[in-house]
């Protein structure tokens, strides 16, 4: 039982490049979330999903897209990376109020 | 919109000292309140939660009471250990938006032996 896993753990991108972050869960949770963590700002919600095939915008959605084609996976895409997207990205899952977090993906955009 | 404010760190304490990390919130509804902890290099873990006014959440010696009258959820521990060194986040959940969490900025706690 792996819980919530994130791929990759670390990535360096050049400005304008694209990439996809993968979040996978084996807990059969309906809700999934993508957050970014920046120093002194806590975690801010990017996008979330309340079930397979659904997505919704969070607090800071610009520059990101998401997809939830399978219940167990939630993908976060950056079409054209910018230095402002340098951050640590966390995925989380939930069946109700308590959220369970993955270990994070550290992204550096040069 | 909803917001969470917590004391800025770092908070540096000696082992066995008493800990308080202040957290206040603003919300239009009746949110649930949480404390999450993040150890170095790891994701966030739920430490404790409270779902309604006057509820007390507790875990691993940490406690926090949901105070609606003061819109606060302060984290306390009577005797901290070096292993408690981490970043602590206060958060509230909004049932109207997929149970999304709104986080405070985090407070780094450093406990010295």
mmCIF file of C-alpha atoms in Angstrom:
data_model
loop_
_atom_site.group_PDB
_atom_site.id
_atom_site.type_symbol
_atom_site.label_atom_id
_atom_site.label_comp_id
_atom_site.label_asym_id
_atom_site.label_seq_id
_atom_site.Cartn_x
_atom_site.Cartn_y
_atom_site.Cartn_z
ATOM 1 C CA UNK A 1 0.000 0.000 0.000
ATOM 2 C CA UNK A 2 1.973 2.965 -1.295
ATOM 3 C CA UNK A 3 -0.566 5.679 -0.432
ATOM 4 C CA UNK A 4 0.124 8.759 -2.533
ATOM 5 C CA UNK A 5 3.113 8.780 -4.853
ATOM 6 C CA UNK A 6 4.462 11.543 -7.061
ATOM 7 C CA UNK A 7 6.658 11.360 -10.125
ATOM 8 C CA UNK A 8 9.259 12.779 -10.626
ATOM 9 C CA UNK A 9 10.851 13.770 -7.309
ATOM 10 C CA UNK A 10 12.945 16.522 -8.835
ATOM 11 C CA UNK A 11 13.154 18.201 -12.228
ATOM 12 C CA UNK A 12 14.983 21.095 -13.823
ATOM 13 C CA UNK A 13 13.336 22.799 -16.796
ATOM 14 C CA UNK A 14 14.288 25.622 -19.068
ATOM 15 C CA UNK A 15 11.855 28.479 -19.599
ATOM 16 C CA UNK A 16 9.285 27.507 -22.228
ATOM 17 C CA UNK A 17 9.648 23.770 -21.822
ATOM 18 C CA UNK A 18 6.689 21.616 -20.924
ATOM 19 C CA UNK A 19 6.302 18.756 -18.486
ATOM 20 C CA UNK A 20 3.729 16.651 -16.681
ATOM 21 C CA UNK A 21 3.727 15.749 -13.012
ATOM 22 C CA UNK A 22 2.018 12.504 -12.077
ATOM 23 C CA UNK A 23 0.172 11.809 -8.862
ATOM 24 C CA UNK A 24 -0.987 8.267 -8.192
ATOM 25 C CA UNK A 25 -3.005 6.913 -5.277
ATOM 26 C CA UNK A 26 -4.023 3.426 -4.235
ATOM 27 C CA UNK A 27 -6.519 4.437 -1.550
ATOM 28 C CA UNK A 28 -9.560 4.694 -3.847
ATOM 29 C CA UNK A 29 -10.151 8.304 -2.799
ATOM 30 C CA UNK A 30 -12.547 10.438 -4.819
ATOM 31 C CA UNK A 31 -10.931 13.809 -4.210
ATOM 32 C CA UNK A 32 -7.486 14.762 -5.483
ATOM 33 C CA UNK A 33 -5.617 18.054 -5.282
ATOM 34 C CA UNK A 34 -2.521 19.789 -6.562
ATOM 35 C CA UNK A 35 -0.809 22.392 -4.368
ATOM 36 C CA UNK A 36 2.314 24.455 -4.711
ATOM 37 C CA UNK A 37 4.453 25.390 -1.731
ATOM 38 C CA UNK A 38 6.501 28.559 -1.718
ATOM 39 C CA UNK A 39 8.525 29.962 1.182
ATOM 40 C CA UNK A 40 6.412 31.844 3.711
ATOM 41 C CA UNK A 41 3.193 31.287 1.762
ATOM 42 C CA UNK A 42 2.056 27.909 2.953
ATOM 43 C CA UNK A 43 0.428 25.712 0.348
ATOM 44 C CA UNK A 44 -1.806 27.149 -2.343
ATOM 45 C CA UNK A 45 -4.319 25.099 -4.277
ATOM 46 C CA UNK A 46 -3.744 24.955 -8.039
ATOM 47 C CA UNK A 47 -6.480 22.595 -9.249
ATOM 48 C CA UNK A 48 -8.565 19.867 -7.761
ATOM 49 C CA UNK A 49 -10.841 17.007 -8.774
ATOM 50 C CA UNK A 50 -13.913 15.604 -7.026
ATOM 51 C CA UNK A 51 -13.982 12.450 -9.107
ATOM 52 C CA UNK A 52 -12.852 10.710 -12.255
ATOM 53 C CA UNK A 53 -13.327 12.916 -15.299
ATOM 54 C CA UNK A 54 -13.833 16.124 -13.312
ATOM 55 C CA UNK A 55 -11.477 19.015 -12.588
ATOM 56 C CA UNK A 56 -11.854 22.496 -11.106
ATOM 57 C CA UNK A 57 -9.684 25.558 -10.593
ATOM 58 C CA UNK A 58 -8.189 26.403 -7.258
ATOM 59 C CA UNK A 59 -6.565 29.564 -6.000
ATOM 60 C CA UNK A 60 -3.647 29.767 -8.453
ATOM 61 C CA UNK A 61 -4.577 27.883 -11.656
ATOM 62 C CA UNK A 62 -2.931 30.089 -14.286
ATOM 63 C CA UNK A 63 -0.196 28.390 -16.292
ATOM 64 C CA UNK A 64 -1.294 24.890 -15.292
ATOM 65 C CA UNK A 65 -3.652 22.277 -16.676
ATOM 66 C CA UNK A 66 -4.839 19.036 -15.123
ATOM 67 C CA UNK A 67 -6.524 15.813 -16.123
ATOM 68 C CA UNK A 68 -8.206 13.006 -14.171
ATOM 69 C CA UNK A 69 -8.821 10.302 -16.765
ATOM 70 C CA UNK A 70 -8.494 7.515 -14.192
ATOM 71 C CA UNK A 71 -9.641 7.671 -10.603
ATOM 72 C CA UNK A 72 -6.224 6.760 -9.274
ATOM 73 C CA UNK A 73 -4.228 9.329 -11.270
ATOM 74 C CA UNK A 74 -4.191 13.109 -11.310
ATOM 75 C CA UNK A 75 -1.843 14.803 -13.777
ATOM 76 C CA UNK A 76 -0.561 18.353 -13.568
ATOM 77 C CA UNK A 77 0.766 19.892 -16.772
ATOM 78 C CA UNK A 78 2.908 22.915 -17.428
ATOM 79 C CA UNK A 79 2.647 23.817 -21.119
ATOM 80 C CA UNK A 80 5.288 26.552 -21.112
ATOM 81 C CA UNK A 81 7.262 26.696 -17.891
ATOM 82 C CA UNK A 82 8.212 30.043 -16.364
ATOM 83 C CA UNK A 83 10.679 30.847 -13.566
ATOM 84 C CA UNK A 84 7.703 31.858 -11.393
ATOM 85 C CA UNK A 85 6.667 28.205 -11.417
ATOM 86 C CA UNK A 86 9.762 27.184 -9.520
ATOM 87 C CA UNK A 87 8.256 25.581 -6.443
ATOM 88 C CA UNK A 88 7.583 22.377 -4.594
ATOM 89 C CA UNK A 89 4.421 20.678 -5.805
ATOM 90 C CA UNK A 90 2.329 18.464 -3.569
ATOM 91 C CA UNK A 91 -0.480 16.167 -4.493
ATOM 92 C CA UNK A 92 -3.124 15.188 -1.946
ATOM 93 C CA UNK A 93 -6.114 12.870 -1.817
ATOM 94 C CA UNK A 94 -9.206 12.726 0.343
ATOM 95 C CA UNK A 95 -12.494 10.938 0.880
ATOM 96 C CA UNK A 96 -13.792 13.700 3.133
ATOM 97 C CA UNK A 97 -12.078 16.378 5.146
ATOM 98 C CA UNK A 98 -8.720 14.794 5.940
ATOM 99 C CA UNK A 99 -6.213 15.089 3.129
ATOM 100 C CA UNK A 100 -3.267 12.757 2.629
ATOM 101 C CA UNK A 101 -0.212 14.219 0.961
ATOM 102 C CA UNK A 102 2.410 12.830 -1.336
ATOM 103 C CA UNK A 103 6.142 13.422 -0.786
ATOM 104 C CA UNK A 104 6.343 16.320 -3.237
ATOM 105 C CA UNK A 105 8.038 17.212 -6.527
ATOM 106 C CA UNK A 106 10.695 19.883 -6.512
ATOM 107 C CA UNK A 107 10.683 21.859 -9.775
ATOM 108 C CA UNK A 108 13.307 24.378 -10.808
ATOM 109 C CA UNK A 109 12.663 26.499 -13.891
ATOM 110 C CA UNK A 110 15.697 28.305 -15.237
ATOM 111 C CA UNK B 1 -12.513 34.678 1.007
ATOM 112 C CA UNK B 2 -11.315 32.368 3.730
ATOM 113 C CA UNK B 3 -7.891 32.950 5.217
ATOM 114 C CA UNK B 4 -5.596 31.620 7.920
ATOM 115 C CA UNK B 5 -2.965 33.612 9.787
ATOM 116 C CA UNK B 6 -0.327 31.998 11.948
ATOM 117 C CA UNK B 7 2.635 33.360 13.814
ATOM 118 C CA UNK B 8 5.811 33.716 11.858
ATOM 119 C CA UNK B 9 8.807 31.694 12.825
ATOM 120 C CA UNK B 10 11.187 30.372 13.400
ATOM 121 C CA UNK B 11 10.293 29.453 16.945
ATOM 122 C CA UNK B 12 13.329 28.186 18.830
ATOM 123 C CA UNK B 13 12.831 26.336 22.113
ATOM 124 C CA UNK B 14 14.847 24.186 24.441
ATOM 125 C CA UNK B 15 13.813 20.582 24.980
ATOM 126 C CA UNK B 16 10.950 20.198 27.489
ATOM 127 C CA UNK B 17 9.799 23.792 27.011
ATOM 128 C CA UNK B 18 6.136 24.705 26.524
ATOM 129 C CA UNK B 19 5.027 25.377 22.974
ATOM 130 C CA UNK B 20 2.313 27.670 21.639
ATOM 131 C CA UNK B 21 1.848 28.437 17.965
ATOM 132 C CA UNK B 22 -0.931 30.924 17.354
ATOM 133 C CA UNK B 23 -3.447 30.496 14.543
ATOM 134 C CA UNK B 24 -6.451 32.659 13.694
ATOM 135 C CA UNK B 25 -8.838 32.346 10.790
ATOM 136 C CA UNK B 26 -11.525 34.133 8.858
ATOM 137 C CA UNK B 27 -14.275 32.144 7.179
ATOM 138 C CA UNK B 28 -17.793 32.761 5.966
ATOM 139 C CA UNK B 29 -19.123 29.361 6.995
ATOM 140 C CA UNK B 30 -18.344 26.862 9.721
ATOM 141 C CA UNK B 31 -15.047 25.332 8.691
ATOM 142 C CA UNK B 32 -13.185 22.415 10.122
ATOM 143 C CA UNK B 33 -9.735 23.285 11.404
ATOM 144 C CA UNK B 34 -6.499 21.365 11.094
ATOM 145 C CA UNK B 35 -2.882 21.336 12.083
ATOM 146 C CA UNK B 36 -0.499 19.650 9.672
ATOM 147 C CA UNK B 37 3.184 18.975 10.286
ATOM 148 C CA UNK B 38 5.954 18.781 7.695
ATOM 149 C CA UNK B 39 9.242 17.127 8.610
ATOM 150 C CA UNK B 40 12.305 17.986 6.526
ATOM 151 C CA UNK B 41 12.122 16.617 2.991
ATOM 152 C CA UNK B 42 8.665 15.128 3.464
ATOM 153 C CA UNK B 43 5.066 15.872 2.617
ATOM 154 C CA UNK B 44 2.511 17.154 5.082
ATOM 155 C CA UNK B 45 0.993 14.876 7.698
ATOM 156 C CA UNK B 46 -2.208 15.497 9.599
ATOM 157 C CA UNK B 47 -1.389 16.215 13.242
ATOM 158 C CA UNK B 48 -4.859 16.939 14.618
ATOM 159 C CA UNK B 49 -8.205 18.380 13.676
ATOM 160 C CA UNK B 50 -11.436 19.799 15.115
ATOM 161 C CA UNK B 51 -14.719 19.931 13.267
ATOM 162 C CA UNK B 52 -16.884 22.243 15.375
ATOM 163 C CA UNK B 53 -16.702 24.956 17.992
ATOM 164 C CA UNK B 54 -15.219 23.968 21.376
ATOM 165 C CA UNK B 55 -13.879 20.685 20.001
ATOM 166 C CA UNK B 56 -10.358 19.842 21.112
ATOM 167 C CA UNK B 57 -8.078 17.970 18.758
ATOM 168 C CA UNK B 58 -5.125 16.103 20.223
ATOM 169 C CA UNK B 59 -2.346 13.825 19.055
ATOM 170 C CA UNK B 60 1.213 12.982 20.171
ATOM 171 C CA UNK B 61 0.963 15.401 23.094
ATOM 172 C CA UNK B 62 -0.176 18.301 20.909
ATOM 173 C CA UNK B 63 -3.548 19.953 21.505
ATOM 174 C CA UNK B 64 -5.648 22.674 19.895
ATOM 175 C CA UNK B 65 -9.135 23.932 20.749
ATOM 176 C CA UNK B 66 -11.576 25.337 18.183
ATOM 177 C CA UNK B 67 -12.514 28.760 19.558
ATOM 178 C CA UNK B 68 -15.283 30.276 17.505
ATOM 179 C CA UNK B 69 -15.586 33.406 19.637
ATOM 180 C CA UNK B 70 -11.956 34.339 19.006
ATOM 181 C CA UNK B 71 -11.697 32.551 15.611
ATOM 182 C CA UNK B 72 -8.578 30.805 16.822
ATOM 183 C CA UNK B 73 -7.038 27.332 16.845
ATOM 184 C CA UNK B 74 -3.756 27.677 18.725
ATOM 185 C CA UNK B 75 -1.423 24.675 18.872
ATOM 186 C CA UNK B 76 0.091 23.745 22.241
ATOM 187 C CA UNK B 77 2.384 21.122 23.673
ATOM 188 C CA UNK B 78 3.492 20.917 27.262
ATOM 189 C CA UNK B 79 6.993 19.567 26.707
ATOM 190 C CA UNK B 80 8.616 19.614 23.286
ATOM 191 C CA UNK B 81 11.270 17.187 22.096
ATOM 192 C CA UNK B 82 14.030 17.567 19.526
ATOM 193 C CA UNK B 83 12.026 15.243 17.276
ATOM 194 C CA UNK B 84 9.212 17.844 17.159
ATOM 195 C CA UNK B 85 11.402 20.108 15.046
ATOM 196 C CA UNK B 86 9.395 20.661 11.863
ATOM 197 C CA UNK B 87 7.172 23.161 10.079
ATOM 198 C CA UNK B 88 3.612 23.386 11.374
ATOM 199 C CA UNK B 89 0.710 24.532 9.220
ATOM 200 C CA UNK B 90 -2.709 25.628 10.385
ATOM 201 C CA UNK B 91 -5.496 25.112 7.854
ATOM 202 C CA UNK B 92 -9.243 25.218 7.395
ATOM 203 C CA UNK B 93 -11.441 23.286 4.999
ATOM 204 C CA UNK B 94 -14.264 24.585 2.868
ATOM 205 C CA UNK B 95 -17.001 22.050 2.222
ATOM 206 C CA UNK B 96 -18.370 24.223 -0.564
ATOM 207 C CA UNK B 97 -15.246 23.787 -2.704
ATOM 208 C CA UNK B 98 -14.395 20.117 -2.720
ATOM 209 C CA UNK B 99 -13.095 20.264 0.846
ATOM 210 C CA UNK B 100 -10.202 22.383 -0.320
ATOM 211 C CA UNK B 101 -7.778 23.439 2.376
ATOM 212 C CA UNK B 102 -6.706 27.015 3.004
ATOM 213 C CA UNK B 103 -3.310 27.097 4.714
ATOM 214 C CA UNK B 104 -1.491 29.550 6.874
ATOM 215 C CA UNK B 105 2.083 30.405 5.972
ATOM 216 C CA UNK B 106 3.626 27.821 8.261
ATOM 217 C CA UNK B 107 5.716 28.131 11.423
ATOM 218 C CA UNK B 108 9.106 26.511 11.692
ATOM 219 C CA UNK B 109 9.843 25.037 15.104
ATOM 220 C CA UNK B 110 13.415 24.296 16.139
ATOM 221 C CA UNK B 111 13.961 22.429 19.390
ATOM 222 C CA UNK B 112 17.457 22.395 20.841
ATOM 223 C CA UNK B 113 18.713 19.710 23.210
#
